[in-house]
Amino acid sequence: MHMDQTTEAIAHFIGLFSQAVEEARLRLDYEDFKALPDTTLEPNELLNVKINIVSPYALEGFSPQIEYTPPPTDGFDAHVIVHVRYNPIPFQLGGQSAGPVPTVGGTPSSAGDTEFFAEYQPPGSLAFYLKQQAYLEDNDYLSIGNHGLRLTPVADADAALANLIEAASPLQPFSDLEEPGSAAEIGDFIMHAPDLADAFISTLGEGDGVIVLRGESLEGSFLNGEEVEELPDLEAHLPKKITGNEDADAVETDFSTQSTMHVEAGANLLVNEATLVNDWYGAPVLAVAGDYVHFNAISQLNVWSDNDTTSAALNGWKSLIETPTKALNTATIQTIDNPPPAGLQNAEGAPVFPTHWQVSRIDGDLMLTNWIKQVSFVEDNDITIMSVSGGGTEIILGNNTVINASSLAELGNYYDLIIVGGNVYHANIISQTNILLDDDIVGTVGDFQTAGSASLSTSGNLLWNEASITQYGTMSFDAMPPSYMEALNQLAGGADPAPQSLLSSVDFAGVPAIRVLYISGDVVDLQYVSQTNVLGDADQVALAKSQSSAHADASWEISTGSNALVNQATIIDGGVNSTTYTAGSVYSDELLIQAELISSDTNLYTQSADALISEAVVFLSDDLVAPGEGDANQNPSNASNPDGGTADVMQTMLG
């Protein structure tokens, strides 16, 4: 309770008088309550216990050598039991299952005058769904030094970050999609993915900062919408405060003897990394009874705001080390030539043609789906007011690291021929988004000044999207020949011998036996990676002088930026150069979207730094500022109480 000087003096007097009266009252009653002296205890006799120890071992003198004679190893008894399991491979003969017939190297074995061809195990369907989320709240409030001040928040950083997220949503067509479940849903998703791209492109206008490249086939490396010969290296663009490669010539600060203040309120690192290797099946020849749909898409978006407000007294601090925020979208789409192995030849050098086929059947759909979604959400909105003391102080309020990483390689079987009774849906989609709010305010209180070295960095952030889709093996398309249609019809009805027209096809010259994968339904192949980084790093810093000593020669180094948001995704499609025969239609589409949105209207700080800081500081000492500065009527209890901290007082993960 706050009292004026007269009331406080009266209260002190009454308190002292009451204590004196109480002490006199206790003194009168002291004799009546005098404690009796303690009676001396007489100890009992000690218990006498006799213990007799008998040991068969006698202690001898010291022996510096240890003698050890191992037991003889002339022989030993052992029993070895081996269990061998034999699982015969079933095969079809005239539509009926017959007994096992051994085969060697795919060569048919004979039983009488009839040849039998074994079926082997086909690849199964595979669905992998992975969701990685990292949430971190590190909103610090720090008041350090003998300044006698309190700083309350001057703006709503959460609302400004929400506005950036809302602005980014219309610019990313593939980021917030529901994962499909069944093979039918995945096929429908792939069929409608180009429609999403069409709808997105139709909404674009001039000046949206979105670059779209589209065609049946894209090839090359692209940087911010431009094709380049060589892409930049991530290590060369990371902020030095994250890599640790700061100026090597900088003189080490002696914190014990110099008045220094080093503050790091940024330097946060958010990383999403995913690698998918899809080598589950493949063949030089593919025959499809229905349609073939192929869709590749890379969509990259950087949205950021870095509108800093600093005091006019600190303008000279930023001239030497300040670097701008950089946003880079890098993408690679490439097809690597990968011819199949050379075929066999006879003694005359002519190619050897197959005499039979080996069939692996899948009655139904073959589904291969990898769905990876990575999200990093970090809030590091720090509030601090500080003054220099006699020694050195180093404060780290940021420097958080959040990483989501996944690596998946799926290795399967290769065939000479894949026959599909339905359709083929194949899509590779990468969606990457970075959202950064780094609107900082750094102001001074009163007549703060310093004659020592001073540096201030409020920018220097990096937003980095890196995506790559690599296809091993070229693709060519042609109409379905009659021999392949005959083979498809035979396999749909059973496992009859291969048509002679297929065995003599030039596609299989040099192949001793055709390894065939027959799929009666559809082939659904979807590789999807979605990566999102969101960072709110709107810091509020006030600089004040100490009440005890001005320390005008102190050295200051303040950094509120130097954050890095990194997305890296790679999809590798294994395979060989192939020819695809289709009885239906062929749809091939490749899409690249690279976009950047720089916000300049978050309206987080609408006044000068000095005015905002003066309004936000409650002055508890009138000696620090000139009359008229500050707001004497401002009550800290009516505002949010930064001293109370946040729910994340231990800087743990919230999610």
XYZ file of C-alpha atoms in Angstrom:
655
model
C 0.000 0.000 0.000
C 1.399 3.399 -1.006
C 1.307 6.168 1.721
C 2.507 9.732 1.906
C 5.360 10.706 4.211
C 3.133 11.880 7.153
C 1.006 8.736 7.155
C 4.075 6.547 6.821
C 5.760 8.259 9.842
C 2.666 7.766 12.005
C 2.464 4.110 10.992
C 6.100 3.547 11.885
C 5.598 5.207 15.291
C 2.527 3.124 16.132
C 4.284 -0.049 15.118
C 7.313 0.601 17.323
C 5.115 1.536 20.317
C 3.055 -1.656 20.003
C 6.191 -3.785 19.952
C 7.513 -2.066 23.120
C 4.270 -2.717 25.044
C 4.255 -6.346 23.992
C 7.841 -6.856 25.129
C 7.072 -5.411 28.639
C 4.061 -7.695 29.064
C 6.089 -10.771 28.247
C 8.843 -9.752 30.680
C 6.381 -9.762 33.670
C 5.288 -13.328 32.956
C 8.736 -14.726 32.319
C 9.345 -16.075 35.853
C 6.090 -18.087 35.840
C 7.102 -19.929 32.675
C 10.737 -20.479 33.457
C 11.731 -23.863 32.085
C 12.908 -26.563 34.483
C 16.512 -27.651 34.053
C 17.003 -30.869 32.119
C 17.621 -33.988 34.225
C 20.973 -35.626 33.572
C 20.500 -39.057 32.012
C 22.518 -41.931 33.429
C 23.920 -44.181 30.673
C 23.266 -47.954 30.788
C 25.977 -50.567 30.574
C 27.293 -51.284 27.083
C 26.221 -54.526 25.414
C 29.155 -56.922 25.085
C 28.896 -59.263 22.063
C 31.638 -61.804 21.284
C 32.056 -62.970 17.669
C 34.201 -65.959 16.669
C 35.285 -66.039 12.993
C 36.599 -69.235 11.393
C 37.994 -69.138 7.825
C 39.446 -72.014 5.775
C 41.742 -69.565 3.997
C 45.057 -68.479 5.436
C 46.618 -65.160 4.583
C 50.053 -65.512 3.068
C 52.728 -63.033 2.226
C 52.615 -60.664 -0.769
C 53.020 -62.394 -4.151
C 53.786 -60.052 -7.094
C 52.981 -62.740 -9.701
C 49.696 -64.428 -10.462
C 49.871 -68.000 -11.693
C 46.966 -69.269 -13.810
C 46.717 -72.594 -15.572
C 43.746 -72.865 -17.971
C 41.803 -76.127 -18.185
C 42.591 -78.442 -21.086
C 40.767 -77.873 -24.392
C 41.343 -81.177 -26.100
C 37.705 -81.519 -27.127
C 34.155 -80.480 -26.411
C 30.670 -81.773 -27.016
C 28.392 -79.782 -29.330
C 25.114 -80.481 -31.075
C 24.227 -78.518 -34.221
C 20.613 -78.578 -35.358
C 19.594 -76.974 -38.660
C 15.963 -76.348 -39.639
C 15.351 -75.679 -43.341
C 11.921 -74.499 -44.435
C 10.821 -75.224 -47.980
C 8.004 -73.145 -49.415
C 7.218 -74.345 -52.952
C 6.270 -71.699 -55.515
C 2.785 -72.378 -56.917
C 2.228 -72.239 -60.631
C -0.714 -72.471 -62.981
C -1.263 -75.166 -65.551
C -4.355 -74.917 -67.691
C -6.097 -72.810 -65.031
C -5.413 -75.428 -62.304
C -2.819 -75.394 -59.593
C -0.124 -78.030 -60.016
C 2.679 -79.270 -57.829
C 6.101 -77.668 -57.499
C 8.445 -77.742 -60.432
C 11.997 -76.537 -59.767
C 13.299 -73.764 -61.973
C 16.780 -72.374 -62.341
C 17.386 -68.833 -63.532
C 13.902 -68.502 -64.972
C 14.364 -71.532 -67.252
C 11.307 -73.783 -67.501
C 11.509 -77.359 -66.284
C 9.884 -80.254 -68.069
C 7.449 -82.858 -66.834
C 7.005 -85.260 -69.715
C 6.463 -83.204 -72.866
C 4.885 -80.164 -71.094
C 6.736 -76.973 -70.012
C 5.806 -75.268 -66.743
C 6.488 -71.628 -65.914
C 6.488 -70.551 -62.283
C 4.812 -67.459 -60.928
C 6.837 -65.315 -58.513
C 5.809 -62.966 -55.739
C 4.629 -59.525 -56.986
C 5.238 -56.258 -55.107
C 2.497 -55.195 -52.722
C 0.779 -51.882 -52.233
C 2.435 -49.387 -49.928
C 1.021 -46.319 -48.172
C 3.125 -44.139 -45.871
C 1.667 -41.091 -44.116
C 3.936 -38.945 -41.975
C 3.077 -35.719 -40.170
C 5.802 -33.846 -38.295
C 4.906 -30.796 -36.232
C 7.131 -28.616 -34.062
C 5.689 -25.785 -31.958
C 7.807 -23.485 -29.808
C 6.780 -20.442 -27.782
C 9.723 -18.412 -26.490
C 8.228 -15.007 -25.710
C 10.663 -13.576 -23.151
C 10.432 -10.477 -20.981
C 13.706 -9.191 -19.572
C 14.431 -6.159 -17.441
C 18.097 -5.793 -16.553
C 20.167 -3.009 -15.068
C 19.574 -0.321 -12.481
C 17.177 1.761 -14.562
C 14.002 1.501 -12.446
C 11.716 1.176 -15.497
C 9.107 -1.210 -16.839
C 8.262 -1.778 -20.511
C 4.787 -2.907 -21.526
C 3.962 -4.314 -25.012
C 3.413 -1.634 -27.616
C 1.755 -3.793 -30.317
C -0.041 -7.096 -30.960
C 2.484 -9.340 -32.708
C 0.126 -12.339 -32.789
C -2.441 -10.426 -34.838
C 0.217 -9.241 -37.281
C 1.503 -12.804 -37.753
C -2.039 -14.075 -38.305
C -2.481 -11.468 -41.047
C 0.649 -12.740 -42.819
C -0.600 -16.330 -42.647
C -3.943 -15.244 -44.086
C -2.200 -13.355 -46.905
C -0.110 -16.430 -47.773
C -3.028 -18.852 -48.028
C -4.330 -17.796 -51.498
C -0.806 -17.985 -52.965
C -0.205 -21.672 -52.193
C -2.567 -24.099 -53.981
C -1.042 -27.383 -52.719
C -0.118 -26.737 -49.076
C -3.307 -27.354 -47.101
C -4.763 -30.501 -48.662
C -6.461 -33.436 -46.966
C -4.631 -36.708 -47.384
C -6.544 -39.238 -49.537
C -7.094 -42.734 -48.184
C -8.114 -45.425 -50.665
C -6.648 -46.046 -54.106
C -9.773 -44.529 -55.661
C -9.377 -41.341 -53.580
C -5.692 -41.048 -54.472
C -6.425 -41.521 -58.161
C -9.145 -38.869 -57.957
C -6.704 -36.555 -56.164
C -4.119 -36.926 -58.958
C -6.777 -36.396 -61.634
C -7.934 -33.120 -60.023
C -4.487 -31.750 -59.084
C -4.136 -30.039 -62.509
C -7.578 -28.488 -61.934
C -6.284 -26.939 -58.695
C -3.422 -25.448 -60.684
C -5.822 -24.071 -63.316
C -8.039 -22.465 -60.664
C -5.035 -20.936 -58.937
C -3.579 -19.473 -62.129
C -6.947 -17.976 -63.093
C -6.982 -15.886 -59.876
C -3.576 -14.299 -60.424
C -3.241 -10.697 -61.439
C -0.529 -8.208 -62.251
C 1.874 -7.477 -59.452
C 1.076 -10.566 -57.375
C 4.734 -11.574 -57.329
C 3.903 -15.070 -58.616
C 5.829 -16.686 -61.482
C 4.300 -19.760 -63.156
C 6.069 -22.078 -65.595
C 4.055 -24.908 -67.133
C 4.293 -27.429 -69.926
C 4.176 -31.096 -70.856
C 7.775 -31.369 -69.723
C 9.984 -28.957 -67.746
C 13.713 -29.400 -67.543
C 16.337 -27.329 -65.764
C 17.216 -25.342 -62.653
C 15.210 -22.299 -61.634
C 15.901 -19.454 -59.195
C 13.063 -17.072 -58.320
C 11.328 -17.795 -61.627
C 14.422 -17.571 -63.833
C 16.227 -20.532 -65.393
C 19.888 -20.594 -64.339
C 22.909 -22.730 -65.063
C 23.893 -23.134 -61.415
C 21.881 -22.767 -58.231
C 23.200 -20.947 -55.141
C 24.522 -22.828 -52.132
C 22.606 -22.687 -48.858
C 25.706 -22.515 -46.675
C 26.841 -19.349 -48.413
C 23.582 -17.528 -47.592
C 22.885 -18.606 -44.022
C 23.243 -15.773 -41.471
C 26.660 -15.738 -39.832
C 25.100 -15.769 -36.385
C 23.672 -19.211 -37.210
C 26.709 -20.691 -38.953
C 29.109 -19.225 -36.378
C 31.319 -17.789 -39.134
C 31.351 -14.237 -37.831
C 34.214 -11.824 -38.365
C 37.390 -13.685 -37.426
C 39.225 -10.410 -36.853
C 36.787 -9.287 -34.177
C 38.449 -8.656 -30.847
C 37.280 -10.840 -27.983
C 35.441 -8.835 -25.361
C 36.710 -8.969 -21.795
C 33.430 -9.017 -19.904
C 35.162 -8.763 -16.552
C 36.736 -5.345 -17.129
C 34.620 -3.609 -19.780
C 31.116 -2.186 -19.556
C 29.442 -4.087 -22.374
C 25.962 -5.241 -23.344
C 25.496 -7.991 -25.969
C 21.876 -8.903 -26.743
C 20.752 -11.634 -29.168
C 16.982 -11.649 -29.657
C 16.912 -13.395 -33.068
C 19.112 -16.031 -34.779
C 16.320 -18.626 -34.862
C 16.685 -21.585 -37.235
C 13.686 -23.488 -38.617
C 14.371 -26.450 -40.927
C 12.079 -28.885 -42.743
C 13.916 -31.582 -44.685
C 12.456 -34.537 -46.600
C 13.930 -37.053 -49.047
C 11.813 -39.611 -50.934
C 13.312 -42.328 -53.131
C 10.649 -44.198 -55.106
C 12.161 -47.265 -56.768
C 9.334 -49.713 -56.084
C 8.745 -51.024 -59.604
C 9.786 -50.309 -63.187
C 10.172 -51.777 -66.667
C 11.471 -50.781 -70.115
C 8.009 -51.507 -71.580
C 4.644 -50.533 -70.093
C 1.299 -51.487 -71.642
C -1.776 -49.690 -70.299
C -5.322 -50.604 -71.272
C -6.689 -47.275 -70.003
C -5.281 -43.763 -69.594
C -1.873 -42.605 -68.442
C -1.778 -39.479 -66.231
C 1.544 -37.909 -65.240
C 1.737 -34.753 -63.113
C 4.751 -33.060 -61.496
C 4.400 -29.858 -59.485
C 6.665 -27.677 -57.347
C 5.064 -24.742 -55.545
C 7.252 -22.403 -53.463
C 6.224 -19.322 -51.492
C 8.067 -16.842 -49.257
C 6.003 -14.308 -47.289
C 7.759 -11.894 -44.950
C 7.607 -8.571 -43.192
C 10.728 -6.819 -41.898
C 9.578 -3.295 -41.116
C 11.799 -2.106 -38.260
C 11.382 1.027 -36.178
C 14.484 2.431 -34.488
C 15.315 5.544 -32.548
C 16.993 8.374 -34.414
C 19.770 8.228 -31.832
C 20.665 4.708 -33.072
C 20.837 5.392 -36.803
C 24.632 5.369 -36.816
C 24.743 1.970 -35.152
C 23.398 0.085 -38.200
C 25.674 1.404 -40.933
C 28.448 -1.203 -40.686
C 26.837 -4.605 -40.161
C 23.224 -4.369 -41.327
C 22.330 -6.769 -44.172
C 18.931 -7.037 -45.893
C 16.512 -9.948 -45.661
C 16.834 -12.421 -48.552
C 14.180 -14.778 -49.930
C 15.234 -17.484 -52.419
C 13.175 -20.113 -54.241
C 15.329 -22.757 -55.949
C 13.935 -25.710 -57.908
C 15.292 -28.464 -60.124
C 13.255 -30.684 -62.447
C 15.326 -33.141 -64.436
C 15.200 -36.448 -66.276
C 18.376 -38.536 -66.341
C 18.952 -40.961 -69.199
C 19.176 -44.525 -67.848
C 19.118 -47.218 -70.569
C 18.399 -50.839 -69.534
C 21.210 -53.420 -69.632
C 22.224 -54.759 -73.034
C 20.481 -57.955 -74.166
C 21.973 -61.335 -74.926
C 23.306 -62.313 -78.364
C 23.971 -65.667 -80.005
C 27.268 -66.835 -81.480
C 26.593 -65.012 -84.748
C 25.950 -61.738 -82.897
C 22.192 -61.749 -83.492
C 19.926 -60.911 -80.550
C 18.334 -63.719 -78.616
C 14.534 -63.625 -78.403
C 12.599 -65.034 -75.453
C 10.897 -68.395 -75.579
C 8.453 -67.872 -72.679
C 7.323 -65.416 -70.043
C 7.159 -65.451 -66.251
C 4.088 -63.749 -64.870
C 3.572 -62.025 -61.536
C -0.087 -61.136 -60.950
C -1.853 -58.474 -58.906
C -5.620 -58.881 -59.005
C -6.751 -55.379 -58.147
C -4.989 -52.026 -57.802
C -1.315 -51.364 -57.063
C -1.078 -48.355 -54.750
C 2.173 -46.616 -53.852
C 1.690 -43.472 -51.766
C 4.039 -41.380 -49.641
C 2.449 -38.374 -47.938
C 4.760 -36.235 -45.813
C 3.663 -33.037 -44.093
C 6.082 -30.968 -41.985
C 5.147 -27.855 -39.981
C 7.350 -25.655 -37.765
C 5.702 -22.852 -35.802
C 7.840 -20.645 -33.549
C 7.020 -17.481 -31.606
C 10.001 -15.530 -30.290
C 8.520 -12.113 -29.535
C 10.892 -10.727 -26.895
C 10.407 -7.609 -24.769
C 13.406 -6.157 -22.960
C 14.529 -2.952 -21.289
C 18.131 -2.664 -20.216
C 20.950 -0.498 -18.987
C 24.659 -1.205 -18.679
C 26.239 -2.048 -15.342
C 29.922 -1.881 -14.461
C 30.788 -5.258 -16.019
C 29.899 -7.173 -19.136
C 26.556 -8.776 -19.901
C 25.632 -11.212 -22.663
C 21.944 -12.025 -23.153
C 20.507 -14.646 -25.531
C 16.738 -14.460 -25.895
C 16.475 -16.233 -29.264
C 18.881 -18.682 -30.914
C 16.224 -21.422 -31.041
C 16.530 -24.384 -33.419
C 13.569 -26.438 -34.695
C 14.113 -29.286 -37.174
C 11.735 -31.721 -38.895
C 13.565 -34.354 -40.935
C 12.531 -37.500 -42.792
C 14.258 -39.797 -45.261
C 12.561 -42.688 -47.025
C 13.834 -45.109 -49.682
C 11.501 -47.726 -51.162
C 13.260 -50.382 -53.220
C 11.342 -53.025 -55.142
C 11.565 -55.128 -58.324
C 12.227 -54.448 -61.976
C 10.476 -56.243 -64.829
C 10.780 -56.501 -68.575
C 7.097 -55.733 -69.119
C 4.339 -54.268 -66.970
C 0.773 -54.747 -68.206
C -1.987 -52.686 -66.566
C -5.637 -53.549 -67.097
C -6.825 -50.148 -65.833
C -5.302 -46.658 -65.677
C -1.974 -45.308 -64.444
C -1.960 -42.243 -62.168
C 1.467 -40.871 -61.331
C 2.177 -37.592 -59.524
C 5.046 -35.921 -57.653
C 4.058 -32.789 -55.708
C 6.234 -30.551 -53.509
C 4.725 -27.580 -51.656
C 6.973 -25.241 -49.616
C 6.007 -22.144 -47.617
C 7.984 -19.760 -45.393
C 6.262 -17.030 -43.348
C 8.317 -14.562 -41.306
C 7.320 -11.610 -39.136
C 10.420 -9.656 -38.065
C 9.037 -6.193 -37.337
C 11.273 -4.947 -34.512
C 11.243 -1.750 -32.479
C 14.394 -0.467 -30.764
C 14.146 2.840 -28.915
C 15.845 4.869 -26.216
C 14.539 6.296 -22.955
C 15.269 9.880 -21.954
C 18.738 11.175 -22.835
C 20.330 7.740 -23.286
C 23.656 7.900 -25.116
C 26.982 6.104 -25.304
C 30.456 7.022 -26.486
C 31.593 3.403 -26.810
C 31.363 1.077 -29.791
C 27.805 0.272 -30.810
C 26.172 -1.972 -33.421
C 22.544 -2.790 -34.174
C 21.199 -5.426 -36.568
C 17.450 -5.811 -37.026
C 17.376 -7.610 -40.389
C 19.669 -10.114 -42.164
C 17.061 -12.915 -42.354
C 16.989 -15.773 -44.871
C 13.927 -17.486 -46.336
C 15.010 -20.502 -48.378
C 12.950 -23.011 -50.397
C 14.813 -25.781 -52.207
C 13.003 -28.515 -54.150
C 14.085 -31.192 -56.597
C 12.196 -33.795 -58.655
C 14.481 -36.229 -60.488
C 13.263 -38.938 -62.859
C 15.692 -41.698 -63.839
C 14.822 -42.920 -67.298
C 13.177 -41.167 -70.229
C 9.562 -41.858 -71.240
C 8.042 -42.163 -74.702
C 4.393 -42.891 -75.558
C 2.779 -44.798 -78.417
C -0.478 -46.542 -79.321
C -1.064 -50.077 -78.081
C 0.134 -52.710 -80.652
C -2.113 -55.745 -81.299
C 0.422 -58.134 -79.759
C 0.264 -56.333 -76.409
C -3.520 -56.202 -76.494
C -3.566 -59.955 -77.138
C -1.249 -60.518 -74.180
C -3.423 -58.313 -71.963
C -6.550 -60.248 -72.873
C -4.840 -63.574 -72.235
C -3.652 -62.501 -68.798
C -7.094 -61.164 -67.942
C -8.530 -64.627 -68.646
C -5.773 -66.724 -67.059
C -2.095 -67.668 -67.274
C -1.818 -69.053 -70.799
C 1.494 -69.220 -72.650
C 2.765 -65.941 -74.089
C 1.598 -64.966 -77.584
C 4.252 -65.658 -80.196
C 3.829 -62.132 -81.568
C 4.890 -60.775 -78.172
C 7.877 -63.114 -77.867
C 9.169 -62.006 -81.273
C 8.706 -58.281 -80.555
C 11.800 -56.152 -81.053
C 11.172 -54.677 -77.574
C 12.435 -57.928 -76.055
C 15.385 -58.657 -78.295
C 18.170 -60.058 -76.126
C 15.821 -61.103 -73.288
C 15.913 -64.867 -72.553
C 12.572 -64.863 -70.678
C 10.119 -62.000 -70.283
C 9.496 -61.097 -66.651
C 5.958 -59.748 -66.599
C 4.023 -57.891 -63.904
C 0.303 -58.013 -64.582
C -2.027 -55.621 -62.698
C -5.705 -56.094 -63.367
C -6.728 -52.735 -61.847
C -5.136 -49.280 -61.666
C -1.632 -48.162 -60.752
C -1.773 -45.249 -58.311
C 1.603 -43.650 -57.582
C 1.602 -40.434 -55.501
C 4.587 -38.746 -53.839
C 3.590 -35.653 -51.847
C 5.690 -33.382 -49.613
C 4.321 -30.287 -47.863
C 6.657 -28.090 -45.776
C 5.719 -24.956 -43.809
C 7.809 -22.690 -41.583
C 6.161 -19.903 -39.561
C 8.242 -17.583 -37.367
C 7.106 -14.583 -35.367
C 10.150 -12.610 -34.174
C 8.775 -9.132 -33.445
C 11.104 -7.861 -30.700
C 10.682 -4.719 -28.573
C 13.860 -3.279 -27.069
C 14.305 -0.163 -24.917
C 17.710 1.250 -23.947
C 18.088 3.322 -20.779
C 20.906 4.646 -18.664
C 21.569 3.392 -15.175
C 20.512 5.364 -12.106
C 23.756 4.642 -10.313
C 26.205 5.481 -13.103
C 25.825 6.687 -16.668
C 28.523 4.378 -18.142
C 28.783 6.641 -21.166
C 31.738 4.660 -22.527
C 29.920 1.301 -22.606
C 29.906 -0.921 -25.692
C 26.605 -2.162 -27.147
C 25.812 -4.949 -29.625
C 22.143 -5.680 -30.309
C 20.749 -8.148 -32.868
C 17.050 -8.819 -33.370
C 17.151 -10.473 -36.820
C 19.449 -13.035 -38.506
C 16.745 -15.722 -38.616
C 16.734 -18.571 -41.140
C 13.688 -20.468 -42.442
C 14.735 -23.424 -44.606
C 12.683 -25.965 -46.574
C 14.477 -28.725 -48.483
C 12.645 -31.510 -50.347
C 13.847 -34.118 -52.832
C 11.810 -36.702 -54.752
C 13.714 -39.294 -56.788
C 11.798 -41.569 -59.171
C 13.863 -44.609 -60.048
C 13.498 -46.318 -63.393
C 14.972 -46.955 -66.833
C 14.297 -45.571 -70.276
C 10.837 -46.860 -71.119
C 8.205 -47.006 -73.820
C 4.573 -46.776 -72.762
C 1.825 -48.210 -74.985
C -1.676 -47.010 -74.144
C -5.113 -47.889 -75.444
C -6.529 -44.721 -73.904
C -5.283 -41.129 -73.687
C -2.063 -39.673 -72.283
C -1.944 -36.591 -70.061
C 1.414 -35.132 -69.034
C 1.735 -31.865 -67.109
C 4.604 -30.283 -65.195
C 4.194 -27.117 -63.150
C 6.514 -24.740 -61.313
C 5.203 -21.928 -59.083
C 7.629 -19.551 -57.362
C 6.186 -16.635 -55.412
C 7.257 -13.959 -52.965
C 5.133 -11.550 -50.957
C 6.803 -8.700 -49.054
C 4.427 -7.044 -46.629
C 4.770 -3.360 -45.823
C 1.443 -2.729 -44.089
C 1.345 -4.872 -40.951
C 0.775 -1.606 -39.008
C 2.517 -3.127 -36.032
C 4.253 0.146 -35.147
C 2.543 3.338 -36.282
C 4.694 5.926 -34.491
C 8.374 6.678 -34.073
C 10.411 4.425 -31.814
C 11.018 7.120 -29.200
C 7.323 8.004 -28.978
C 6.264 4.369 -28.653
C 8.895 3.575 -26.059
C 7.990 6.655 -24.021
C 4.318 5.660 -24.049
C 5.087 2.074 -23.072
C 7.477 2.829 -20.199
C 6.130 3.542 -16.732
C 8.653 5.758 -14.992
C 9.172 4.803 -11.386
C 11.950 7.344 -10.906
C 11.610 10.986 -11.953
C 15.389 11.418 -11.988
C 15.866 9.537 -15.263
C 13.891 11.754 -17.636
C 13.054 15.359 -18.122
C 9.672 16.630 -16.892
C 6.802 15.948 -19.261
C 8.210 12.725 -20.730
C 6.316 9.504 -20.171
C 2.813 9.067 -18.846
C 2.582 9.617 -15.114
C -0.997 8.371 -15.014
C -0.196 5.037 -16.587
C -0.823 2.198 -14.138
C 1.120 -1.044 -14.646
C -1.671 -3.050 -13.070
C -4.076 -2.027 -15.840
C -1.831 -3.277 -18.632
C -0.568 -6.733 -19.436
C 2.100 -7.731 -16.984
C 5.223 -8.831 -18.870
C 6.964 -9.595 -15.617
C 4.613 -12.529 -15.211
C 6.164 -14.265 -18.218
C 4.279 -16.675 -20.453
C 2.998 -20.182 -20.108
C 6.287 -21.307 -21.628
C 8.532 -20.221 -18.768
C 10.900 -23.145 -19.318
C 11.127 -22.626 -23.086
C 9.650 -26.032 -23.796
C 7.746 -27.252 -26.840
C 4.041 -26.453 -26.924
C 1.785 -28.252 -29.374
